[in-house]
Short mmCIF file of C-alpha atoms and ligand atoms in Angstrom, two decimals:
data_model
loop_
_atom_site.label_atom_id
_atom_site.label_comp_id
_atom_site.label_asym_id
_atom_site.label_seq_id
_atom_site.Cartn_x
_atom_site.Cartn_y
_atom_site.Cartn_z
CA UNK A 1 -0.03 0.00 -0.03
CA UNK A 2 1.50 3.28 -1.06
CA UNK A 3 0.19 5.38 1.89
CA UNK A 4 1.51 2.75 4.36
CA UNK A 5 5.03 3.37 3.13
CA UNK A 6 4.63 7.06 3.48
CA UNK A 7 3.95 7.00 7.14
CA UNK A 8 6.94 7.43 9.44
CA UNK A 9 8.16 3.95 10.17
CA UNK A 10 10.04 4.50 13.40
CA UNK A 11 7.52 3.54 16.00
CA UNK A 12 8.13 2.40 19.47
CA UNK A 13 10.62 5.04 20.24
CA UNK A 14 10.61 8.56 21.85
CA UNK A 15 11.32 11.67 19.82
CA UNK A 16 11.26 15.37 20.90
CA UNK A 17 9.83 14.44 24.32
CA UNK A 18 6.92 12.47 22.95
CA UNK A 19 6.24 9.05 23.99
CA UNK A 20 5.77 6.01 21.61
CA UNK A 21 2.07 6.18 22.56
CA UNK A 22 1.74 9.77 21.68
CA UNK A 23 3.64 9.29 18.47
CA UNK A 24 1.44 6.35 17.61
CA UNK A 25 -1.61 8.22 18.19
CA UNK A 26 -0.72 10.93 15.63
CA UNK A 27 0.59 8.49 13.20
CA UNK A 28 -2.74 6.63 13.33
CA UNK A 29 -4.63 9.82 12.68
CA UNK A 30 -2.24 10.73 9.78
CA UNK A 31 -2.93 7.33 8.31
CA UNK A 32 -6.67 7.78 8.66
CA UNK A 33 -6.65 11.29 7.08
CA UNK A 34 -4.61 9.97 4.14
CA UNK A 35 -7.04 7.06 3.77
CA UNK A 36 -9.99 9.56 3.84
CA UNK A 37 -8.25 11.76 1.13
CA UNK A 38 -8.09 14.67 3.58
CA UNK A 39 -4.27 14.66 3.50
CA UNK A 40 -2.14 13.69 0.54
CA UNK A 41 0.46 10.99 0.82
CA UNK A 42 3.89 12.43 1.32
CA UNK A 43 5.42 13.92 -1.84
CA UNK A 44 8.70 15.80 -2.82
CA UNK A 45 10.69 17.89 -2.73
CA UNK A 46 12.49 16.74 0.32
CA UNK A 47 12.09 19.33 3.05
CA UNK A 48 15.73 18.67 4.23
CA UNK A 49 17.97 18.35 1.25
CA UNK A 50 15.61 19.99 -1.18
CA UNK A 51 15.78 17.20 -3.72
CA UNK A 52 12.89 17.89 -6.15
CA UNK A 53 13.13 14.57 -8.14
CA UNK A 54 11.25 11.58 -7.79
CA UNK A 55 12.95 10.20 -4.75
CA UNK A 56 10.98 8.24 -2.24
CA UNK A 57 9.77 10.56 0.47
CA UNK A 58 7.90 9.94 3.69
CA UNK A 59 6.35 12.09 6.41
CA UNK A 60 8.38 13.19 9.40
CA UNK A 61 6.83 14.73 12.45
CA UNK A 62 8.54 17.23 14.79
CA UNK A 63 5.53 17.85 17.01
CA UNK A 64 3.08 15.21 18.22
CA UNK A 65 1.26 17.60 20.52
CA UNK A 66 -2.53 18.19 20.38
CA UNK A 67 -4.30 19.77 18.67
CA UNK A 68 -2.40 18.10 15.86
CA UNK A 69 -0.73 20.24 13.13
CA UNK A 70 -0.51 18.83 9.67
CA UNK A 71 1.65 21.57 8.13
CA UNK A 72 5.30 22.37 7.75
CA UNK A 73 7.42 22.76 9.83
CA UNK A 74 5.66 20.29 12.03
CA UNK A 75 4.83 17.61 9.39
CA UNK A 76 7.49 17.46 6.73
CA UNK A 77 8.12 15.37 3.61
CA UNK A 78 11.68 14.00 3.61
CA UNK A 79 13.47 11.80 1.36
CA UNK A 80 14.13 8.38 2.93
CA UNK A 81 17.92 8.91 3.14
CA UNK A 82 17.57 12.33 4.92
CA UNK A 83 14.83 10.90 7.22
CA UNK A 84 16.22 7.62 8.33
CA UNK A 85 20.06 7.87 7.91
CA UNK A 86 20.63 11.53 8.68
CA UNK A 87 17.89 13.19 10.83
CA UNK A 88 17.05 10.47 13.24
CA UNK A 89 20.67 9.38 13.65
CA UNK A 90 21.89 12.95 14.41
CA UNK A 91 22.03 12.14 18.20
CA UNK A 92 24.77 9.59 17.81
CA UNK A 93 26.62 11.15 14.83
CA UNK A 94 27.07 14.82 15.45
CA UNK A 95 29.94 15.54 13.14
CA UNK A 96 28.23 13.47 10.34
CA UNK A 97 25.00 15.59 10.82
CA UNK A 98 26.90 18.87 10.66
CA UNK A 99 28.82 17.74 7.52
CA UNK A 100 25.46 16.68 5.90
CA UNK A 101 24.06 20.19 6.65
CA UNK A 102 27.13 21.73 5.13
CA UNK A 103 26.54 19.43 2.04
CA UNK A 104 22.93 20.55 1.88
CA UNK A 105 23.94 24.28 2.04
CA UNK A 106 26.33 23.88 -0.88
CA UNK A 107 23.26 22.76 -2.83
CA UNK A 108 23.85 19.05 -2.33
CA UNK A 109 20.99 16.40 -2.26
CA UNK A 110 21.17 13.23 -0.11
CA UNK A 111 21.30 11.16 -3.31
CA UNK A 112 24.50 13.07 -4.48
CA UNK A 113 26.25 11.05 -1.80
CA UNK A 114 26.02 8.00 -3.97
CA UNK A 115 28.82 9.73 -6.03
CA UNK A 116 32.03 8.61 -4.52
CA UNK A 117 34.03 11.80 -4.92
CA UNK A 118 31.14 13.78 -3.39
CA UNK A 119 30.84 11.29 -0.60
CA UNK A 120 34.62 11.55 0.00
CA UNK A 121 34.58 15.26 0.13
CA UNK A 122 31.73 15.29 2.68
CA UNK A 123 33.58 12.70 4.67
CA UNK A 124 36.82 14.92 4.58
CA UNK A 125 34.75 17.80 5.86
CA UNK A 126 33.39 15.77 8.68
CA UNK A 127 36.95 14.53 9.69
CA UNK A 128 38.27 18.11 9.61
CA UNK A 129 35.34 19.21 11.71
CA UNK A 130 36.36 16.59 14.32
CA UNK A 131 39.74 18.10 14.35
CA UNK A 132 38.33 21.54 14.80
CA UNK A 133 39.14 22.58 11.29
CA UNK A 134 36.93 23.87 8.60
CA UNK A 135 37.07 23.11 4.95
CA UNK A 136 34.99 24.53 2.16
CA UNK A 137 32.75 22.19 0.04
CA UNK A 138 32.43 22.81 -3.75
CA UNK A 139 29.10 24.40 -4.66
CA UNK A 140 26.81 22.01 -6.33
CA UNK A 141 23.74 24.09 -6.93
CA UNK A 142 22.33 27.46 -5.75
CA UNK A 143 21.00 27.40 -2.21
CA UNK A 144 17.90 29.54 -1.74
CA UNK A 145 17.22 29.19 1.92
CA UNK A 146 18.42 31.54 4.59
CA UNK A 147 21.33 29.76 6.35
CA UNK A 148 20.73 29.39 10.06
CA UNK A 149 16.90 29.87 9.64
CA UNK A 150 16.08 26.54 8.20
CA UNK A 151 13.76 24.40 10.32
CA UNK A 152 16.58 21.94 10.81
CA UNK A 153 19.36 24.58 11.72
CA UNK A 154 19.11 24.40 15.50
CA UNK A 155 17.68 21.01 16.32
CA UNK A 156 18.58 19.45 19.58
CA UNK A 157 21.39 16.97 19.18
CA UNK A 158 21.53 15.30 22.71
CA UNK A 159 19.87 11.82 23.01
CA UNK A 160 18.32 13.04 26.24
CA UNK A 161 16.16 15.27 24.22
CA UNK A 162 14.38 12.18 22.94
CA UNK A 163 12.57 11.71 26.22
CA UNK A 164 12.85 15.25 27.48
CA UNK A 165 9.41 16.90 27.81
CA UNK A 166 11.15 20.39 27.31
CA UNK A 167 12.21 19.29 23.92
CA UNK A 168 8.58 19.60 22.78
CA UNK A 169 8.10 22.46 20.32
CA UNK A 170 4.95 23.38 22.19
CA UNK A 171 4.91 23.39 25.97
ZN1 ZN B 1 16.49 14.65 1.38
#
């Protein structure tokens, strides 16, 4: 079922101070609204890397509080790579997350990392960062968002935030 695949798959875990039960409740409602045709299944471009092409995207939720919001920057469509490999793993891979953001800001898409030389360049950036050095990544495409003001610019990185009620976007 197409809509099934578009629902955030990571159940049974805390995020932004919301319990698995709270997350499940909103996910069930999202599924119901998609089935009713009130909400459309997730579609591109990816709200993180900006990839406009036909890459698989899925919904990501930043805020499971009620009343539910179904709009960005609460509910976002992210490509699978950004969602599963980058955003949700940022807590355990800080330098990799910062290197990925630098890659996005030079106009890079997640899928560009399939290219070996681009991947190596981002890896070199990450290694430099871990040494406290900064290198410049080659521009790939124009970047239209305002650096530092993107929804992902100042997300919490500490694993404690997963279960911390103060991490909720709404009190
Ligand atoms: Zn993406």
